[in-house]
C-alpha cells in the first residue's frame, strides 16, 4: 500500500510527503528535479524520522513509471509534477503541453496498465478565469486565460473522461488557491529560482534584502484598498486537504469517483494587507512602489470552501500570521534555499 508522489521533491510535494508519512502511509517520490533539489527529501526524512524512497525520473517515461508502480506495489498516486510559471507558459506553450498534458496522459496510461486507479491531481483556481461571482464555487464556469491554465483544464477534462469510462477509477481534482508558508520546523519551504513571480516569495526577498522593493501591481482595483485580493492558504493546511482526499477516495465513501474541490480558506487578503502582515512577522520594513496592473490579473479571487468541508471534512486552520511567520522562519534558516550558492 504505497502512494506514488510525483513532483514530491518540490514545494507542495515535499510538504505532502511529510503529511502522508506522519499519517503512517508508505510513499515513493518520483521527480525529474527540473524545479527541485533532492535535499528537500533529506529534510522530509529528518522531520518525519522515516526514509524517503526516491526515483529520479520523468512522468513522460511511461515504462519507467510502470516499473516504479509495480516495484513499490503502489495503490494510489498524488500528482504534483508539472511546470507552473504562467509567464513562461506563454513563451514556451509546447513545453507546457508536453510536460503537463502529455506527462499526465503517460502517467494515467501507466496507471491503467498496472491497475492503479486512484489519483489526486494539483489543479488551480486559475481554471476559473475572470470571476463572474464570488466566492468561487466549484460549479463556477471555467475558462483559462493562459497556456498554463489551459493545461490544468485539459488535464481536468481528461480525468473526468477517464472517470466516466470506468467506475473503478477514483480522482480527486483539487483546485488550489494561493499556497504560501512553510513547514513549522523551517526545514522545508518554497525555493524559487530566479526572480519570483508570486507575491509571497517576492516579499520575503525584500525582507531579507535580496530585492530592493516590491512592485505592487495595480492600486486601482475595485477592492478595499485598490490592490489585488487573493485567498492565501498555508501549505500545511493544503497538504492536509490532500491527505483527507486520499483517505476519502481510498475508503470508497466518496459521493462520486471524480471529486472536484476547492482548497482555500475562503478569506481574501489584499497585497497591502500581506505586506503589513509580513512586516509584523519579520519585524522588517517591506518597501514597495505602485506599478501598473499585471496583464491577466483579476481584482479579487477567493474560494467557497463549503464543498471541501462537506466532502472531505476538511478546512484550513492556519491564519495569515502563521503563514508569514513560517515563511520567514524558513527563509531565515535557509537564506539560499536548498542551494549552498547565493542567488
Ligand atoms: P514545484 O515546481 O515546486 O513542484 C513541481 C515538481 O515537479 C518539481 O519538483 C519538479 O522538479 C517536478 N517536475 C516537473 N516536471 C516533471 C516531470 N515531467 N517529471 C517529473 N517531475 C517533474 O511546484 P509546486 O508549487 O510544488 O506545485 C506543485 C503542483 O501544484 C504543480 O502541478 C502546480 O501547477 C500546482 N499548483 C501550484 C500552485 C502554487 O502556487 N504553488 C497553485 C496551484 C497549483
Ligand atoms: C498566480 C498565477 C496563477 C496561479 C497562482 C497561484 C499569474 C498571472 N497567475 O496568480 O495562475 O494559479 O499564482 O500560484 O501569474 N503581486 C504584486 N507584486 C508582485 C507579485 C504579485 O503586486 O511582485 C500581486 C498580484 O498582482 C496579485 C497578488 O499579488 O494581486 C498575488 O499574486 P501571485 O502570488 O502572483 O498570485 P496570483 O495572481 O493569484
Coordinates of C-alpha atoms and ligand atoms in Angstrom, one line a residue, residues 84-87 124-126 146 148-149 176-179 196-202 214-218 221 227-230 232 271 294-299 301, ligand 2:
X84 CA 3.8 26.1 -13.2
X85 CA 5.0 29.5 -14.3
X86 CA 2.3 31.5 -16.1
X87 CA 4.6 33.9 -17.9
X124 CA -5.6 25.6 -9.7
X125 CA -8.1 28.3 -9.1
X126 CA -6.7 29.8 -12.4
X146 CA -3.1 31.4 -20.5
X148 CA -0.6 27.1 -18.1
X149 CA -4.2 27.4 -17.0
X176 CA -5.6 25.3 -5.1
X177 CA -6.0 29.0 -4.3
X178 CA -2.7 30.6 -3.3
X179 CA -0.4 28.3 -1.4
X196 CA 9.9 35.2 -8.1
X197 CA 6.7 35.7 -9.9
X198 CA 4.4 35.2 -6.9
X199 CA 3.8 37.7 -4.2
X200 CA 4.9 35.9 -1.1
X201 CA 8.4 34.8 -2.4
X202 CA 9.0 38.4 -3.6
X214 CA 8.1 45.2 -4.2
X215 CA 6.2 46.4 -7.2
X216 CA 2.5 46.3 -6.2
X217 CA 0.8 45.5 -9.5
X218 CA -2.2 47.9 -9.6
X221 CA -8.8 47.7 -8.5
X227 CA -4.8 46.3 -4.6
X228 CA -5.5 42.7 -5.7
X229 CA -7.2 40.3 -3.2
X230 CA -6.3 36.6 -3.1
X232 CA -3.7 32.6 0.6
X271 CA -1.4 42.9 -1.4
X294 CA -0.1 42.9 -14.4
X295 CA -1.7 41.5 -17.5
X296 CA -4.1 38.7 -16.9
X297 CA -4.6 39.5 -13.2
X298 CA -8.0 39.6 -11.7
X299 CA -9.1 42.0 -8.9
X301 CA -10.3 35.7 -6.1
Ligands
LIG2 C1 -0.6 33.5 -9.9 C2 -0.8 32.9 -11.3 C3 -1.9 31.9 -11.2 C4 -1.6 30.8 -10.2 C5 -1.4 31.5 -8.8 C6 -1.0 30.5 -7.7 C7 -0.2 34.8 -12.8 C8 -0.7 35.8 -13.7 N1 -1.1 34.0 -12.2 O1 -1.8 34.1 -9.5 O2 -2.0 31.2 -12.5 O3 -2.6 29.9 -10.1 O4 -0.3 32.5 -8.9 O5 0.3 30.1 -7.9 O6 1.0 34.6 -12.6 N2 1.6 40.9 -6.9 C9 2.2 42.1 -6.8 N3 3.6 42.2 -7.0 C10 4.3 41.0 -7.3 C11 3.7 39.8 -7.4 C12 2.3 39.8 -7.2 O7 1.6 43.1 -6.6 O8 5.6 41.2 -7.4 C13 0.2 40.8 -6.7 C14 -0.6 40.3 -7.9 O9 -1.0 41.3 -8.7 C15 -1.8 39.7 -7.2 C16 -1.3 39.2 -5.8 O10 -0.1 39.9 -5.6 O11 -2.8 40.7 -6.9 C17 -0.9 37.7 -5.8 O12 -0.1 37.4 -6.9 P1 0.5 36.0 -7.2 O13 1.2 35.5 -6.0 O14 1.3 36.0 -8.4 O15 -0.8 35.0 -7.4 P2 -2.0 35.1 -8.4 O16 -2.0 36.5 -9.1 O17 -3.2 34.7 -7.7

